[in-house]
PDB file of C-alpha atoms in Angstrom:
ATOM      1  CA  UNK A   1      46.943 129.615  92.716  1.00 62.00           C
ATOM      2  CA  UNK A   2      49.252 129.417  95.732  1.00 60.00           C
ATOM      3  CA  UNK A   3      48.043 125.898  96.482  1.00 66.00           C
ATOM      4  CA  UNK A   4      48.795 124.798  92.883  1.00 67.00           C
ATOM      5  CA  UNK A   5      52.333 126.151  93.186  1.00 69.00           C
ATOM      6  CA  UNK A   6      52.823 124.435  96.537  1.00 69.00           C
ATOM      7  CA  UNK A   7      51.544 121.169  95.115  1.00 70.00           C
ATOM      8  CA  UNK A   8      53.780 121.523  92.053  1.00 62.00           C
ATOM      9  CA  UNK A   9      56.788 122.282  94.246  1.00 61.00           C
ATOM     10  CA  UNK A  10      56.049 119.278  96.432  1.00 66.00           C
ATOM     11  CA  UNK A  11      55.709 117.011  93.382  1.00 56.00           C
ATOM     12  CA  UNK A  12      59.042 118.276  92.062  1.00 62.00           C
ATOM     13  CA  UNK A  13      60.763 117.599  95.387  1.00 57.00           C
ATOM     14  CA  UNK A  14      59.373 114.058  95.497  1.00 54.00           C
ATOM     15  CA  UNK A  15      60.446 113.499  91.867  1.00 51.00           C
ATOM     16  CA  UNK A  16      63.968 114.716  92.648  1.00 54.00           C
ATOM     17  CA  UNK A  17      64.230 112.428  95.674  1.00 46.00           C
ATOM     18  CA  UNK A  18      63.027 109.448  93.642  1.00 43.00           C
ATOM     19  CA  UNK A  19      65.444 110.239  90.810  1.00 42.00           C
ATOM     20  CA  UNK A  20      68.336 110.591  93.239  1.00 46.00           C
ATOM     21  CA  UNK A  21      67.463 107.305  94.898  1.00 43.00           C
ATOM     22  CA  UNK A  22      67.227 105.564  91.542  1.00 42.00           C
ATOM     23  CA  UNK A  23      70.684 106.847  90.579  1.00 47.00           C
ATOM     24  CA  UNK A  24      72.262 106.108  93.963  1.00 57.00           C
ATOM     25  CA  UNK A  25      75.538 104.245  93.947  1.00 62.00           C
ATOM     26  CA  UNK A  26      76.399 101.246  96.071  1.00 73.00           C
ATOM     27  CA  UNK A  27      78.754 102.296  98.851  1.00 81.00           C
ATOM     28  CA  UNK A  28      81.072  99.477  99.854  1.00 85.00           C
ATOM     29  CA  UNK A  29      82.026  99.533 103.520  1.00 92.00           C
ATOM     30  CA  UNK A  30      85.475  97.973 103.009  1.00 92.00           C
ATOM     31  CA  UNK A  31      87.561  97.643  99.849  1.00 89.00           C
ATOM     32  CA  UNK A  32      90.610  95.399  99.585  1.00 88.00           C
ATOM     33  CA  UNK A  33      93.323  96.981  97.426  1.00 85.00           C
ATOM     34  CA  UNK A  34      95.860  94.532  96.061  1.00 80.00           C
ATOM     35  CA  UNK A  35      99.223  95.336  94.543  1.00 73.00           C
ATOM     36  CA  UNK A  36      99.400  94.472  90.850  1.00 69.00           C
ATOM     37  CA  UNK A  37     101.120  91.136  90.205  1.00 68.00           C
ATOM     38  CA  UNK A  38     103.691  92.686  87.892  1.00 62.00           C
ATOM     39  CA  UNK A  39     104.633  95.457  90.299  1.00 62.00           C
ATOM     40  CA  UNK A  40     107.888  93.815  91.418  1.00 62.00           C
ATOM     41  CA  UNK A  41     109.753  97.065  92.066  1.00 60.00           C
ATOM     42  CA  UNK A  42     107.870  97.636  95.306  1.00 62.00           C
ATOM     43  CA  UNK A  43     108.775  96.034  98.613  1.00 65.00           C
ATOM     44  CA  UNK A  44     107.798  92.378  98.787  1.00 67.00           C
ATOM     45  CA  UNK A  45     106.334  92.660 102.299  1.00 71.00           C
ATOM     46  CA  UNK A  46     103.510  94.896 101.109  1.00 76.00           C
ATOM     47  CA  UNK A  47     100.293  92.929 101.190  1.00 77.00           C
ATOM     48  CA  UNK A  48      96.716  93.872 100.405  1.00 82.00           C
ATOM     49  CA  UNK A  49      95.421  97.089 101.953  1.00 88.00           C
ATOM     50  CA  UNK A  50      92.102  96.999 103.778  1.00 89.00           C
ATOM     51  CA  UNK A  51      90.629 100.390 102.929  1.00 90.00           C
ATOM     52  CA  UNK A  52      87.806 101.623 105.209  1.00 92.00           C
ATOM     53  CA  UNK A  53      85.791 103.075 102.326  1.00 91.00           C
ATOM     54  CA  UNK A  54      82.583 103.557 104.308  1.00 92.00           C
ATOM     55  CA  UNK A  55      84.410 105.575 106.961  1.00 92.00           C
ATOM     56  CA  UNK A  56      85.835 107.886 104.300  1.00 91.00           C
ATOM     57  CA  UNK A  57      82.416 108.426 102.682  1.00 89.00           C
ATOM     58  CA  UNK A  58      81.199 109.993 105.935  1.00 91.00           C
ATOM     59  CA  UNK A  59      83.543 112.977 105.570  1.00 90.00           C
ATOM     60  CA  UNK A  60      84.463 113.182 101.871  1.00 88.00           C
ATOM     61  CA  UNK A  61      82.402 113.783  98.766  1.00 86.00           C
ATOM     62  CA  UNK A  62      82.712 110.914  96.273  1.00 82.00           C
ATOM     63  CA  UNK A  63      84.268 113.145  93.616  1.00 79.00           C
ATOM     64  CA  UNK A  64      87.146 114.082  95.912  1.00 83.00           C
ATOM     65  CA  UNK A  65      88.623 110.629  95.281  1.00 84.00           C
ATOM     66  CA  UNK A  66      86.670 109.388  92.280  1.00 81.00           C
ATOM     67  CA  UNK A  67      87.820 112.308  90.188  1.00 75.00           C
ATOM     68  CA  UNK A  68      86.459 110.858  86.943  1.00 69.00           C
ATOM     69  CA  UNK A  69      82.843 110.633  85.830  1.00 62.00           C
ATOM     70  CA  UNK A  70      80.769 107.839  87.231  1.00 59.00           C
ATOM     71  CA  UNK A  71      79.751 104.898  85.100  1.00 58.00           C
ATOM     72  CA  UNK A  72      76.016 105.423  84.822  1.00 55.00           C
ATOM     73  CA  UNK A  73      75.443 102.095  83.074  1.00 56.00           C
ATOM     74  CA  UNK A  74      76.960 100.130  85.935  1.00 55.00           C
ATOM     75  CA  UNK A  75      75.435 102.360  88.608  1.00 57.00           C
ATOM     76  CA  UNK A  76      78.740 102.926  90.352  1.00 65.00           C
ATOM     77  CA  UNK A  77      81.733 105.223  90.404  1.00 72.00           C
ATOM     78  CA  UNK A  78      84.722 104.318  88.302  1.00 74.00           C
ATOM     79  CA  UNK A  79      87.105 102.259  90.429  1.00 77.00           C
ATOM     80  CA  UNK A  80      90.702 103.486  90.699  1.00 81.00           C
ATOM     81  CA  UNK A  81      92.053 100.352  89.035  1.00 79.00           C
ATOM     82  CA  UNK A  82      89.797 100.931  86.013  1.00 80.00           C
ATOM     83  CA  UNK A  83      91.952 103.891  84.922  1.00 81.00           C
ATOM     84  CA  UNK A  84      95.162 103.541  86.947  1.00 85.00           C
ATOM     85  CA  UNK A  85      96.335 100.325  85.302  1.00 83.00           C
ATOM     86  CA  UNK A  86     100.029 100.896  84.623  1.00 84.00           C
ATOM     87  CA  UNK A  87     102.106  98.851  87.042  1.00 80.00           C
ATOM     88  CA  UNK A  88     105.265 100.996  86.786  1.00 82.00           C
ATOM     89  CA  UNK A  89     105.527 102.791  90.182  1.00 80.00           C
ATOM     90  CA  UNK A  90     107.279 105.758  88.546  1.00 85.00           C
ATOM     91  CA  UNK A  91     104.459 106.445  86.060  1.00 88.00           C
ATOM     92  CA  UNK A  92     102.516 109.500  87.278  1.00 85.00           C
ATOM     93  CA  UNK A  93      99.046 108.115  86.429  1.00 85.00           C
ATOM     94  CA  UNK A  94      99.880 104.493  87.303  1.00 87.00           C
ATOM     95  CA  UNK A  95      98.458 102.280  90.022  1.00 85.00           C
ATOM     96  CA  UNK A  96     101.127 103.156  92.628  1.00 85.00           C
ATOM     97  CA  UNK A  97     100.834 106.933  92.098  1.00 87.00           C
ATOM     98  CA  UNK A  98      97.043 106.796  92.452  1.00 87.00           C
ATOM     99  CA  UNK A  99      97.698 106.157  96.151  1.00 87.00           C
ATOM    100  CA  UNK A 100     101.070 107.843  96.716  1.00 89.00           C
ATOM    101  CA  UNK A 101     101.141 111.207  94.890  1.00 88.00           C
ATOM    102  CA  UNK A 102     101.975 114.411  96.739  1.00 87.00           C
ATOM    103  CA  UNK A 103      98.444 115.779  96.850  1.00 82.00           C
ATOM    104  CA  UNK A 104      94.789 114.858  96.642  1.00 82.00           C
ATOM    105  CA  UNK A 105      93.124 112.808  95.309  1.00 85.00           C
ATOM    106  CA  UNK A 106      95.815 110.263  96.271  1.00 88.00           C
ATOM    107  CA  UNK A 107      95.468 108.682  99.719  1.00 89.00           C
ATOM    108  CA  UNK A 108      98.935 109.663 100.904  1.00 91.00           C
ATOM    109  CA  UNK A 109      98.589 113.186  99.493  1.00 91.00           C
ATOM    110  CA  UNK A 110      95.239 113.763 101.190  1.00 91.00           C
ATOM    111  CA  UNK A 111      96.427 112.331 104.512  1.00 91.00           C
ATOM    112  CA  UNK A 112      99.626 114.415 104.432  1.00 92.00           C
ATOM    113  CA  UNK A 113      97.632 117.575 103.688  1.00 92.00           C
ATOM    114  CA  UNK A 114      95.191 116.820 106.512  1.00 91.00           C
ATOM    115  CA  UNK A 115      98.097 116.182 108.893  1.00 91.00           C
ATOM    116  CA  UNK A 116      99.800 119.443 107.828  1.00 93.00           C
ATOM    117  CA  UNK A 117      96.592 121.296 108.717  1.00 93.00           C
ATOM    118  CA  UNK A 118      96.618 119.818 112.232  1.00 94.00           C
ATOM    119  CA  UNK A 119      94.461 116.757 111.558  1.00 90.00           C
ATOM    120  CA  UNK A 120      95.167 113.250 112.780  1.00 88.00           C
ATOM    121  CA  UNK A 121      95.250 111.322 109.495  1.00 87.00           C
ATOM    122  CA  UNK A 122      97.833 108.515 109.625  1.00 88.00           C
ATOM    123  CA  UNK A 123     100.660 108.856 107.114  1.00 85.00           C
ATOM    124  CA  UNK A 124     103.168 106.161 108.070  1.00 84.00           C
ATOM    125  CA  UNK A 125     103.368 103.169 105.723  1.00 84.00           C
ATOM    126  CA  UNK A 126     102.905 100.466 108.347  1.00 82.00           C
ATOM    127  CA  UNK A 127     100.829 102.549 110.756  1.00 81.00           C
ATOM    128  CA  UNK A 128      98.345 103.709 108.138  1.00 84.00           C
ATOM    129  CA  UNK A 129      97.786 101.296 105.279  1.00 87.00           C
ATOM    130  CA  UNK A 130     100.358  98.556 104.976  1.00 83.00           C
ATOM    131  CA  UNK A 131     100.501  96.004 107.732  1.00 72.00           C
ATOM    132  CA  UNK A 132     103.655  93.927 107.590  1.00 65.00           C
ATOM    133  CA  UNK A 133     103.048  90.255 106.852  1.00 57.00           C
ATOM    134  CA  UNK A 134     106.188  89.416 108.862  1.00 54.00           C
ATOM    135  CA  UNK A 135     105.423  88.101 112.319  1.00 46.00           C
TER     136      UNK A 135
END
């Protein structure tokens, strides 16, 4: 009887691992974030942001940033731009605010909170995310 339970438990563990692997999401190492074309109210010097996504996945759970349900049909988490489409930088749920709100899950909010707790997350515009295109 004990051996049957052990075998059943082992089969369940293997099934769970296989199911998890089958539902695994692709983790991109680097993501390039580009300012929306119509977002003219922001500074012109701001170019694309090279986001070290893979580095962040080592310390954060996916749902800390991807705060919406994943897209099971595509096998990936919903990208920020899929929901945060409004190009008005003052709109609370717009593209700009997805990165610059006062608290998590925005990038700036999370970095500022980490820094306030004694961490070393960069928070300066040009030292953290935006590299000036001016030479």
